[in-house]
Coordinates of C-alpha atoms in Angstrom, one line a residue:
M1 CA 14.2 -25.9 1.2
F2 CA 12.8 -26.5 -2.4
N3 CA 14.0 -29.1 -5.0
I4 CA 14.6 -26.8 -7.8
L5 CA 17.6 -29.1 -9.8
K6 CA 14.5 -31.1 -11.8
K7 CA 13.9 -31.0 -15.9
E8 CA 14.0 -27.2 -17.4
K9 CA 10.6 -28.0 -19.7
K10 CA 11.2 -24.3 -21.4
Q11 CA 13.4 -20.6 -20.7
N12 CA 11.9 -17.7 -21.4
D13 CA 14.1 -14.4 -22.6
D14 CA 13.1 -12.5 -18.8
G15 CA 15.0 -16.1 -16.8
I16 CA 11.5 -17.8 -16.0
V17 CA 12.0 -21.3 -15.8
I18 CA 9.2 -23.5 -16.2
L19 CA 9.8 -26.8 -14.0
K20 CA 6.2 -28.4 -14.0
K21 CA 3.1 -27.5 -16.4
T22 CA 0.2 -29.1 -16.1
E23 CA -1.6 -30.5 -19.2
P24 CA -4.7 -28.9 -20.4
N25 CA -8.0 -30.4 -19.5
V26 CA -6.3 -32.1 -16.9
C27 CA -7.5 -32.2 -13.3
G28 CA -5.5 -31.4 -10.8
G29 CA -1.3 -31.3 -11.5
T30 CA 1.2 -29.0 -10.6
D31 CA 2.4 -25.5 -11.9
A32 CA 5.7 -25.0 -10.6
T33 CA 8.3 -22.4 -12.3
L34 CA 11.6 -20.6 -11.4
N35 CA 12.8 -17.0 -11.8
T36 CA 16.8 -17.6 -12.5
N37 CA 17.3 -13.7 -12.0
A38 CA 16.5 -13.7 -9.1
P39 CA 18.9 -12.8 -6.9
K40 CA 20.1 -15.8 -4.2
E41 CA 22.3 -13.0 -2.5
I42 CA 21.0 -9.3 -1.2
K43 CA 23.2 -6.6 -0.1
S44 CA 20.8 -4.2 0.8
D45 CA 20.7 -3.5 4.5
N46 CA 16.7 -1.2 3.8
M47 CA 14.0 -3.3 4.0
I48 CA 10.4 -1.7 3.1
L49 CA 8.1 -5.1 3.3
F50 CA 8.4 -8.5 5.0
N51 CA 5.6 -10.3 4.2
V52 CA 5.7 -14.6 4.8
T53 CA 3.2 -16.9 5.6
S54 CA 3.8 -20.8 5.7
S55 CA 2.0 -23.4 6.9
F56 CA 3.3 -26.3 9.2
K57 CA 0.7 -28.8 8.8
S58 CA 2.3 -31.4 7.0
V59 CA 5.9 -31.7 9.2
M60 CA 7.0 -32.6 12.4
M61 CA 8.8 -29.9 14.5
I62 CA 12.3 -30.9 14.5
P63 CA 14.2 -29.3 17.9
D64 CA 16.6 -26.7 16.9
P65 CA 19.1 -26.3 19.6
D66 CA 20.1 -22.5 18.3
I67 CA 16.3 -21.8 19.9
D68 CA 13.7 -22.4 22.5
N69 CA 11.7 -24.9 21.2
S70 CA 9.3 -25.3 24.1
E71 CA 6.5 -23.6 22.5
S72 CA 5.3 -25.3 18.7
L73 CA 3.8 -23.9 15.4
N74 CA 1.8 -25.3 13.1
Y75 CA 1.2 -21.5 10.9
I76 CA 2.1 -18.3 10.9
S77 CA 1.9 -15.4 8.6
A78 CA 4.2 -11.7 9.3
F79 CA 4.1 -8.9 8.0
A80 CA 5.5 -5.7 8.6
V81 CA 5.8 -2.2 6.6
P82 CA 7.2 1.2 7.6
S83 CA 4.6 3.8 8.6
E84 CA 5.1 7.9 8.7
N85 CA 5.5 7.4 12.4
G86 CA 6.8 4.1 13.0
T87 CA 6.5 0.4 11.4
F88 CA 3.1 -1.1 10.9
L89 CA 3.0 -5.1 12.3
F90 CA 0.7 -7.9 11.9
L91 CA 0.7 -11.5 13.4
E92 CA -1.5 -14.4 12.8
K93 CA -0.1 -17.9 14.2
N94 CA -1.5 -21.2 15.8
S95 CA 0.4 -23.0 17.7
D96 CA -2.2 -25.9 18.2
Y97 CA -1.6 -28.8 16.1
R98 CA -5.1 -30.2 17.5
M99 CA -6.8 -27.4 16.2
N100 CA -6.2 -26.2 12.9
N101 CA -8.6 -23.2 12.6
N102 CA -7.4 -21.9 16.3
R103 CA -5.4 -18.5 14.5
Q104 CA -4.8 -15.5 16.9
S105 CA -4.3 -12.7 15.5
S106 CA -2.8 -9.5 16.1
W107 CA -1.5 -6.1 14.8
A108 CA 0.5 -3.0 16.5
L109 CA 1.5 0.6 15.3
V110 CA 5.2 1.1 16.8
K111 CA 7.5 3.4 17.2
E112 CA 10.7 1.6 16.7
N113 CA 12.5 0.6 13.9
I114 CA 12.0 -3.5 13.5
F115 CA 13.7 -3.8 10.2
P116 CA 17.5 -4.0 10.7
D117 CA 16.6 -7.0 13.3
L118 CA 14.2 -8.5 9.5
V119 CA 17.5 -7.6 7.6
S120 CA 19.5 -10.1 10.1
L121 CA 17.1 -12.7 10.6
V122 CA 16.7 -12.9 6.6
K123 CA 20.1 -13.4 6.4
D124 CA 20.9 -15.5 9.0
C125 CA 17.7 -18.0 8.0
G126 CA 19.0 -17.8 3.8
L127 CA 15.6 -16.9 3.0
A128 CA 17.1 -15.5 0.0
E129 CA 18.2 -19.1 -1.1
S130 CA 14.8 -20.2 -2.6
N131 CA 14.0 -16.9 -4.2
G132 CA 12.1 -17.1 -7.6
F133 CA 11.0 -20.7 -7.1
H134 CA 7.2 -20.3 -7.2
S135 CA 4.8 -23.7 -7.7
I136 CA 0.7 -24.4 -7.3
T137 CA -0.6 -27.6 -6.8
H138 CA -4.3 -27.7 -8.1
G139 CA -7.3 -29.5 -6.2
L140 CA -5.7 -29.1 -2.6
P141 CA -8.7 -28.4 0.2
E142 CA -6.7 -25.9 1.5
N143 CA -2.5 -24.1 1.6
F144 CA -0.5 -26.7 3.2
G145 CA 2.4 -23.6 2.6
G146 CA 2.5 -20.1 1.9
S147 CA 4.2 -17.8 0.4
V148 CA 7.6 -15.0 1.1
N149 CA 6.9 -11.6 -0.3
I150 CA 10.5 -9.4 0.7
K151 CA 11.1 -5.9 -0.6
Y152 CA 14.0 -3.4 0.0
S153 CA 14.5 0.1 -0.9
D154 CA 17.2 -0.3 -3.9
G155 CA 14.5 -2.7 -5.4
E156 CA 16.4 -6.3 -4.6
Y157 CA 13.6 -8.7 -3.3
I158 CA 12.6 -12.5 -2.2
S159 CA 9.5 -13.8 -3.8
F160 CA 8.7 -17.9 -3.3
S161 CA 5.8 -19.6 -2.7
D162 CA 4.4 -23.1 -2.5
N163 CA 1.0 -24.6 -1.5
Q164 CA 1.7 -28.1 -1.2
S165 CA 4.6 -27.9 1.2
P166 CA 6.1 -25.2 4.2
V167 CA 8.2 -22.1 2.7
I168 CA 9.9 -22.0 5.7
S169 CA 11.6 -23.8 8.3
V170 CA 9.5 -24.4 11.7
S171 CA 12.7 -23.0 13.3
T172 CA 12.8 -19.7 11.3
G173 CA 8.9 -19.4 11.5
I174 CA 9.5 -19.3 15.6
K175 CA 12.4 -17.3 15.2
I176 CA 10.0 -14.6 13.5
A177 CA 7.2 -14.9 16.2
K178 CA 9.1 -14.2 19.0
L179 CA 10.9 -11.3 17.0
F180 CA 7.6 -9.9 16.4
A181 CA 5.7 -10.8 19.5
E182 CA 8.8 -9.2 20.9
A183 CA 8.4 -5.4 19.0
M184 CA 4.4 -5.6 19.7
K185 CA 5.6 -4.9 23.2
G186 CA 7.4 -2.1 22.7
S187 CA 6.3 2.0 22.1
I188 CA 3.0 2.1 20.9
I189 CA 1.8 4.9 18.8
D190 CA -1.2 6.0 20.5
L191 CA -4.3 5.8 18.4
P192 CA -7.9 7.6 18.9
D193 CA -10.3 5.5 20.5
V194 CA -12.8 3.9 18.2
S195 CA -15.6 4.1 21.2
A196 CA -14.5 8.1 20.5
I197 CA -15.9 7.9 16.4
R198 CA -19.1 10.1 15.9
K199 CA -18.7 9.8 12.0
I200 CA -17.6 7.9 9.2
R201 CA -17.3 9.9 5.5
F202 CA -17.0 7.5 2.1
D203 CA -15.4 9.0 -1.0
E204 CA -14.9 7.4 -4.3
E205 CA -14.3 9.3 -7.4
R206 CA -14.8 7.7 -10.4
G207 CA -13.4 9.1 -14.0
S208 CA -14.8 12.9 -14.3
D209 CA -18.3 12.7 -13.3
G210 CA -19.4 10.3 -11.2
F211 CA -18.7 9.7 -7.4
T212 CA -20.2 7.7 -4.6
R213 CA -19.9 9.5 -1.1
A214 CA -21.8 8.4 2.1
I215 CA -21.6 9.5 5.3
L216 CA -22.9 7.7 8.9
T217 CA -23.1 9.1 11.7
F218 CA -23.2 7.8 15.3
N219 CA -26.6 8.2 17.3
S220 CA -26.1 8.9 20.4
D221 CA -28.4 5.5 21.1
G222 CA -25.9 3.1 19.3
T223 CA -27.7 3.4 15.9
G224 CA -26.6 5.2 13.5
T225 CA -28.0 7.7 10.3
N226 CA -26.5 7.2 6.5
F227 CA -26.8 9.6 4.0
K228 CA -25.8 8.3 0.2
S229 CA -25.4 10.2 -2.7
Q230 CA -24.4 8.7 -6.4
R231 CA -24.2 9.9 -9.8
F232 CA -23.4 7.4 -12.1
D233 CA -23.4 8.3 -16.4
D234 CA -26.5 11.1 -16.2
P235 CA -26.3 14.0 -14.5
K236 CA -28.9 13.2 -12.0
V237 CA -27.8 13.1 -8.4
Y238 CA -29.4 10.2 -6.3
E239 CA -29.4 10.7 -2.7
S240 CA -30.9 8.5 0.4
E241 CA -31.0 8.3 3.9
K242 CA -31.4 5.1 6.1
P243 CA -31.1 4.3 9.7
V244 CA -28.6 1.7 11.2
D245 CA -29.1 -0.6 13.0
A246 CA -27.3 -0.7 17.0
D247 CA -26.1 -4.2 16.3
T248 CA -24.3 -3.1 12.5
I249 CA -22.7 0.0 14.1
T250 CA -21.3 -2.3 16.9
A251 CA -20.0 -4.8 14.5
I252 CA -18.6 -1.4 12.2
K253 CA -16.5 -0.5 15.4
N254 CA -15.4 -4.4 15.7
N255 CA -14.5 -4.3 12.1
I256 CA -12.2 -1.1 12.8
E257 CA -10.1 -2.0 15.8
A258 CA -9.8 -5.9 14.8
N259 CA -8.0 -4.5 11.3
G260 CA -6.6 -1.9 12.8
I261 CA -7.9 0.2 10.2
L262 CA -7.0 3.6 12.1
A263 CA -3.4 3.1 12.0
W264 CA -3.6 2.6 8.0
S265 CA -3.4 6.0 7.2
G266 CA 0.8 6.5 7.5
I267 CA 1.0 3.1 5.7
P268 CA 2.4 3.0 2.2
E269 CA 0.2 2.5 -1.2
S270 CA -0.3 -1.0 -2.5
Y271 CA 2.1 -2.1 -5.2
Y272 CA -1.5 -3.1 -6.8
K273 CA -3.1 -0.2 -8.3
N274 CA -7.1 -1.1 -7.0
N275 CA -9.2 1.5 -4.7
R276 CA -6.9 4.3 -5.2
N277 CA -9.8 6.4 -6.0
K278 CA -11.8 5.3 -1.9
T279 CA -11.2 7.3 1.5
L280 CA -13.0 6.6 4.2
T281 CA -12.7 9.7 7.1
F282 CA -13.3 8.9 10.8
V283 CA -14.6 11.8 13.1
F284 CA -14.0 11.8 16.8
E285 CA -15.8 13.4 19.2
D286 CA -13.2 16.3 19.0
N287 CA -13.4 17.0 15.6
Q288 CA -10.0 15.2 15.0
E289 CA -10.0 13.6 11.3
I290 CA -8.0 10.3 10.0
T291 CA -8.5 9.6 6.6
V292 CA -7.8 6.7 5.2
R293 CA -7.1 5.7 1.4
G294 CA -8.0 1.9 0.5
D295 CA -5.4 1.2 -1.7
R296 CA -3.0 0.8 1.3
L297 CA 0.2 -2.3 1.2
L298 CA -2.0 -4.7 3.8
P299 CA -1.6 -8.0 4.4
D300 CA -4.6 -10.0 2.7
R301 CA -5.6 -11.2 6.3
I302 CA -7.0 -7.6 7.2
Q303 CA -7.7 -5.4 4.1
G304 CA -11.0 -6.4 3.8
G305 CA -11.6 -4.7 6.7
F306 CA -12.0 -1.3 4.2
F307 CA -14.8 -3.3 2.2
N308 CA -16.5 -4.0 4.9
I309 CA -17.2 -1.0 5.7
E310 CA -18.1 0.3 2.2
L311 CA -20.3 -2.3 1.5
E312 CA -22.5 -1.2 5.0
M313 CA -22.4 2.5 3.9
T314 CA -22.7 1.7 0.0
T315 CA -24.9 -1.0 -0.6
K316 CA -26.8 -2.3 2.6
H317 CA -28.3 1.1 3.5

């Protein structure tokens, strides 16, 4: 898919070839690299992460006789990761070329393991052929391309990106969308109803002495009460208690539901060690508790859901 047969400017010991580099003090331009060590053929059949995003605004759909072409596709973002009880799935797409911002997203925690199907799809669509290529064109008004990030249990991976052109074909995007949509119709793992939440506890440990702790209690009238306790560099503990209006409580519940936060507890930790000392614990009317850590491996589109609640409990109230 990518034209990687460009003149090589520089190759590092780690196999990185610099294909293009923006000159100093020049506005715009493209930086592009190729990792020659990235495998073009994947041997493993044990996938542990599927994360593919691509826009198709810059291309016209070409009919593929091997698939149903009744659906067009303008954008897709598909994410799958194993959970303790099944598979966590996220799908966002836009099929209308006339409405670029009309993206529809959904998530599901399903019992089935869809990774064998994803392994076959990756092989059939030849996604490893572009492995190791990364390009960023500066100054674009939006991302006209996307990225592919796929990992396997033995350390094999597929990683490439381009913000100027689609990173997969429309046909591949449609196949991904249909696979995810079908999987989301399968056996769903039951989670407690968001309306049954009675308290949310936030905990952050900082070093040996510092901490921030907050308890947001949901009142029967739809409002809330937020109690916050903090300690910084000095021994003093700062405490406060503030009311939370009903609109904010509703927004928090909507945030939990829209981002699937109650399904995050069984998801592996992120490869980036951010927010590892932060947790949210949801307490329900039957005293059941679900604790979610802030460092889970999640798609960009929904990972901000944790911070939204943290912000309300530790900064705004």
